[in-house]
DNA sequence: CGACTAAACGGACTGCGGTCCGCTTTCATT
DNA sequence: AATGAAAGCGGACCGCAGTCCGTTTAGTCG
């Protein structure tokens, strides 16, 4: 009756077998290298598997899908960025007045999104990753709006402020219509100003 | 030296051969039926071809790609909608004050987007179709903002107002977070109010 | 009406994402 | 060190989007 499963302990990261960890590492490296060489869109799962020296099935067990793999790649930089928002130097990090932080957030987000645009597109709307990223930015903006003293439907207002920073829209404006990034940022700042009523 | 090409005449729709026209028709019907039956995501190009009684190559010659086919399907309803914006009854059509028209536009766009969400997603960012749709709405909103007397970077302001009406965002809010459509619409109206400073 | 050509056709073929299942490795236990 | 079983592995296999090219057909001109 009494089963002796190790009782996961929550802090211990779910003990991954040694070979599994090694392969995950190798796969991430191989994928990153291939993305750097040929662009994310041109990377195939077979290539990644071959380059990492593992079978194709292994890639899919580790990362679920092509989108999952791209998402994992993306997460590396995304996590760093989140850290600099949470605890980096102001005005992006804490310490500056909330409206300044919000402006810095927008600027930084535009740059980071454009820089990883291809990867983000390839990662698609893969469940957990994208949702985590979404909910982090949404929460942060909501918090800043509250700090500023904005009243109204904050969750939806935050979404409205974030929407023009999504890849398809930024791509359209910057890469297709060739608006300068500075102008896009100015316009976003203007939008924020109107929303917070200043 | 003098070649007697018929000089396309621009009004005559590029004379499509009779059989080609017949097949295009059959393919659109077949595709629409399959979408209605199994949902857009589940429709395969082979099925469409078989149902229309033509070869697969024909489907791709007519519609370029899967996304192109979905885009063509979408265009049918999109065109009707555009007509009702341009020349339908107020407040969506002309005749009402511009701010009322803008509000009606938002409401209508939310509904139409949610209704065709699957098709829109399947149609992806297929060049001409999506771009045409995008530029129609952008132009219309820009026009209404100007009528209202809004000052600022109108092209980008228009984009900012349209961004929260895109499928991924609406989907997230309505289908995942389960906000009622009315609340989403209220929040969008509030956003518009802040942008036009009222 | 017959001949000619450009357009259209169709289905075999390719490449990729994703699955499946029999075999191998790790590691806890004794 | 031996052993047992769960976790991991790999590559053959499948379905689908998209291409290619030899064959057929619509429309035109003498």
GROMACS .gro file of C-alpha atoms in nm, chain A residues 8-196:
model
  189
    8UNK     CA    1   0.918   1.535  -0.576
    9UNK     CA    2   1.027   1.799  -0.327
   10UNK     CA    3   0.941   2.083  -0.567
   11UNK     CA    4   1.285   2.245  -0.540
   12UNK     CA    5   1.470   1.960  -0.705
   13UNK     CA    6   1.411   2.013  -1.079
   14UNK     CA    7   1.234   1.686  -1.140
   15UNK     CA    8   1.562   1.486  -1.178
   16UNK     CA    9   1.628   1.447  -1.548
   17UNK     CA   10   1.839   1.149  -1.639
   18UNK     CA   11   2.201   1.232  -1.716
   19UNK     CA   12   2.179   1.133  -2.085
   20UNK     CA   13   1.856   1.327  -2.126
   21UNK     CA   14   2.018   1.642  -1.987
   22UNK     CA   15   2.320   1.599  -2.213
   23UNK     CA   16   2.100   1.561  -2.517
   24UNK     CA   17   1.887   1.863  -2.429
   25UNK     CA   18   2.204   2.070  -2.406
   26UNK     CA   19   2.338   1.939  -2.735
   27UNK     CA   20   2.006   2.004  -2.907
   28UNK     CA   21   1.980   2.361  -2.786
   29UNK     CA   22   2.335   2.432  -2.904
   30UNK     CA   23   2.278   2.271  -3.242
   31UNK     CA   24   1.952   2.459  -3.289
   32UNK     CA   25   2.102   2.793  -3.188
   33UNK     CA   26   2.392   2.743  -3.427
   34UNK     CA   27   2.164   2.649  -3.717
   35UNK     CA   28   1.938   2.947  -3.649
   36UNK     CA   29   2.239   3.177  -3.648
   37UNK     CA   30   2.366   3.025  -3.973
   38UNK     CA   31   2.056   2.999  -4.189
   39UNK     CA   32   1.781   3.185  -4.007
   40UNK     CA   33   1.508   3.026  -3.797
   41UNK     CA   34   1.269   2.972  -4.087
   42UNK     CA   35   1.517   2.748  -4.272
   43UNK     CA   36   1.599   2.516  -3.984
   44UNK     CA   37   1.457   2.166  -4.008
   45UNK     CA   38   1.413   1.923  -3.724
   46UNK     CA   39   1.616   1.656  -3.905
   47UNK     CA   40   1.909   1.893  -3.933
   48UNK     CA   41   1.894   1.978  -3.565
   49UNK     CA   42   1.881   1.611  -3.471
   50UNK     CA   43   2.169   1.521  -3.703
   51UNK     CA   44   2.385   1.809  -3.586
   52UNK     CA   45   2.327   1.718  -3.223
   53UNK     CA   46   2.403   1.356  -3.304
   54UNK     CA   47   2.072   1.219  -3.180
   55UNK     CA   48   1.764   1.066  -3.337
   56UNK     CA   49   1.470   1.270  -3.447
   57UNK     CA   50   1.237   1.120  -3.189
   58UNK     CA   51   1.457   1.260  -2.916
   59UNK     CA   52   1.412   1.615  -3.041
   60UNK     CA   53   1.038   1.580  -3.025
   61UNK     CA   54   1.036   1.416  -2.685
   62UNK     CA   55   1.242   1.701  -2.541
   63UNK     CA   56   1.068   1.993  -2.711
   64UNK     CA   57   0.730   1.863  -2.813
   65UNK     CA   58   0.728   2.032  -3.154
   66UNK     CA   59   0.918   2.261  -3.381
   67UNK     CA   60   0.746   2.555  -3.218
   68UNK     CA   61   0.842   2.423  -2.878
   69UNK     CA   62   1.207   2.412  -2.976
   70UNK     CA   63   1.198   2.767  -3.107
   71UNK     CA   64   1.019   2.871  -2.790
   72UNK     CA   65   1.290   2.717  -2.577
   73UNK     CA   66   1.553   2.907  -2.772
   74UNK     CA   67   1.358   3.226  -2.727
   75UNK     CA   68   1.317   3.169  -2.356
   76UNK     CA   69   1.687   3.208  -2.297
   77UNK     CA   70   1.691   3.573  -2.397
   78UNK     CA   71   1.341   3.641  -2.274
   79UNK     CA   72   1.435   3.534  -1.924
   80UNK     CA   73   1.732   3.770  -1.917
   81UNK     CA   74   1.511   4.052  -2.035
   82UNK     CA   75   1.251   3.982  -1.769
   83UNK     CA   76   1.525   3.989  -1.508
   84UNK     CA   77   1.636   4.333  -1.620
   85UNK     CA   78   1.278   4.457  -1.596
   86UNK     CA   79   1.230   4.315  -1.251
   87UNK     CA   80   1.562   4.397  -1.096
   88UNK     CA   81   1.783   4.580  -1.346
   89UNK     CA   82   1.888   4.946  -1.331
   90UNK     CA   83   1.625   5.221  -1.376
   91UNK     CA   84   1.444   5.350  -1.567
   92UNK     CA   85   1.362   5.000  -1.699
   93UNK     CA   86   1.411   4.841  -1.360
   94UNK     CA   87   1.265   4.964  -1.033
   95UNK     CA   88   1.360   5.302  -0.890
   96UNK     CA   89   1.231   5.543  -1.154
   97UNK     CA   90   0.883   5.702  -1.157
   98UNK     CA   91   0.630   5.460  -1.305
   99UNK     CA   92   0.559   5.662  -1.619
  100UNK     CA   93   0.930   5.672  -1.698
  101UNK     CA   94   0.949   5.300  -1.638
  102UNK     CA   95   0.658   5.244  -1.872
  103UNK     CA   96   0.825   5.447  -2.147
  104UNK     CA   97   1.150   5.259  -2.100
  105UNK     CA   98   0.956   4.934  -2.107
  106UNK     CA   99   0.805   5.022  -2.444
  107UNK     CA  100   1.133   5.123  -2.597
  108UNK     CA  101   1.305   4.811  -2.476
  109UNK     CA  102   1.022   4.586  -2.577
  110UNK     CA  103   1.017   4.726  -2.931
  111UNK     CA  104   1.385   4.662  -2.971
  112UNK     CA  105   1.384   4.315  -2.826
  113UNK     CA  106   1.079   4.215  -3.028
  114UNK     CA  107   1.223   4.336  -3.356
  115UNK     CA  108   1.553   4.169  -3.280
  116UNK     CA  109   1.392   3.830  -3.222
  117UNK     CA  110   1.108   3.875  -3.464
  118UNK     CA  111   1.191   3.570  -3.673
  119UNK     CA  112   1.225   3.342  -3.373
  120UNK     CA  113   0.905   3.474  -3.219
  121UNK     CA  114   0.718   3.410  -3.540
  122UNK     CA  115   0.858   3.059  -3.569
  123UNK     CA  116   0.777   2.990  -3.206
  124UNK     CA  117   0.416   3.070  -3.284
  125UNK     CA  118   0.160   3.075  -3.011
  126UNK     CA  119   0.304   2.769  -2.842
  127UNK     CA  120   0.105   2.726  -2.525
  128UNK     CA  121   0.309   2.777  -2.210
  129UNK     CA  122   0.602   2.980  -2.345
  130UNK     CA  123   0.407   3.244  -2.526
  131UNK     CA  124   0.147   3.261  -2.257
  132UNK     CA  125   0.409   3.307  -1.989
  133UNK     CA  126   0.570   3.587  -2.185
  134UNK     CA  127   0.234   3.747  -2.249
  135UNK     CA  128   0.128   3.731  -1.892
  136UNK     CA  129   0.455   3.873  -1.765
  137UNK     CA  130   0.433   4.185  -1.980
  138UNK     CA  131   0.061   4.221  -1.915
  139UNK     CA  132   0.113   4.199  -1.543
  140UNK     CA  133   0.397   4.445  -1.546
  141UNK     CA  134   0.210   4.705  -1.749
  142UNK     CA  135  -0.097   4.662  -1.534
  143UNK     CA  136   0.115   4.722  -1.227
  144UNK     CA  137   0.273   5.035  -1.374
  145UNK     CA  138  -0.062   5.174  -1.481
  146UNK     CA  139  -0.192   5.125  -1.130
  147UNK     CA  140   0.116   5.297  -0.987
  148UNK     CA  141   0.060   5.589  -1.221
  149UNK     CA  142  -0.292   5.613  -1.093
  150UNK     CA  143  -0.478   5.526  -1.410
  151UNK     CA  144  -0.839   5.432  -1.357
  152UNK     CA  145  -1.053   5.208  -1.574
  153UNK     CA  146  -1.043   4.846  -1.688
  154UNK     CA  147  -0.672   4.797  -1.626
  155UNK     CA  148  -0.634   4.442  -1.759
  156UNK     CA  149  -0.783   4.539  -2.094
  157UNK     CA  150  -0.616   4.879  -2.102
  158UNK     CA  151  -0.283   4.705  -2.051
  159UNK     CA  152  -0.357   4.471  -2.339
  160UNK     CA  153  -0.446   4.764  -2.560
  161UNK     CA  154  -0.114   4.929  -2.483
  162UNK     CA  155   0.074   4.608  -2.549
  163UNK     CA  156  -0.103   4.511  -2.869
  164UNK     CA  157   0.085   4.753  -3.098
  165UNK     CA  158   0.412   4.601  -2.975
  166UNK     CA  159   0.335   4.256  -3.112
  167UNK     CA  160   0.546   4.117  -3.394
  168UNK     CA  161   0.301   4.133  -3.684
  169UNK     CA  162   0.226   4.499  -3.621
  170UNK     CA  163   0.580   4.609  -3.557
  171UNK     CA  164   0.693   4.411  -3.860
  172UNK     CA  165   0.434   4.576  -4.079
  173UNK     CA  166   0.533   4.923  -3.968
  174UNK     CA  167   0.907   4.892  -3.957
  175UNK     CA  168   0.992   4.638  -4.223
  176UNK     CA  169   0.715   4.684  -4.477
  177UNK     CA  170   0.608   5.047  -4.446
  178UNK     CA  171   0.962   5.136  -4.340
  179UNK     CA  172   0.872   5.377  -4.062
  180UNK     CA  173   1.182   5.453  -3.856
  181UNK     CA  174   1.186   5.278  -3.520
  182UNK     CA  175   1.211   5.612  -3.344
  183UNK     CA  176   0.889   5.728  -3.499
  184UNK     CA  177   0.712   5.410  -3.394
  185UNK     CA  178   0.840   5.463  -3.043
  186UNK     CA  179   0.731   5.827  -3.041
  187UNK     CA  180   0.383   5.725  -3.149
  188UNK     CA  181   0.365   5.458  -2.882
  189UNK     CA  182   0.473   5.707  -2.617
  190UNK     CA  183   0.207   5.943  -2.743
  191UNK     CA  184  -0.050   5.665  -2.714
  192UNK     CA  185   0.055   5.596  -2.358
  193UNK     CA  186   0.034   5.965  -2.276
  194UNK     CA  187  -0.323   5.978  -2.402
  195UNK     CA  188  -0.421   5.665  -2.217
  196UNK     CA  189  -0.289   5.791  -1.886
   0.00000   0.00000   0.00000
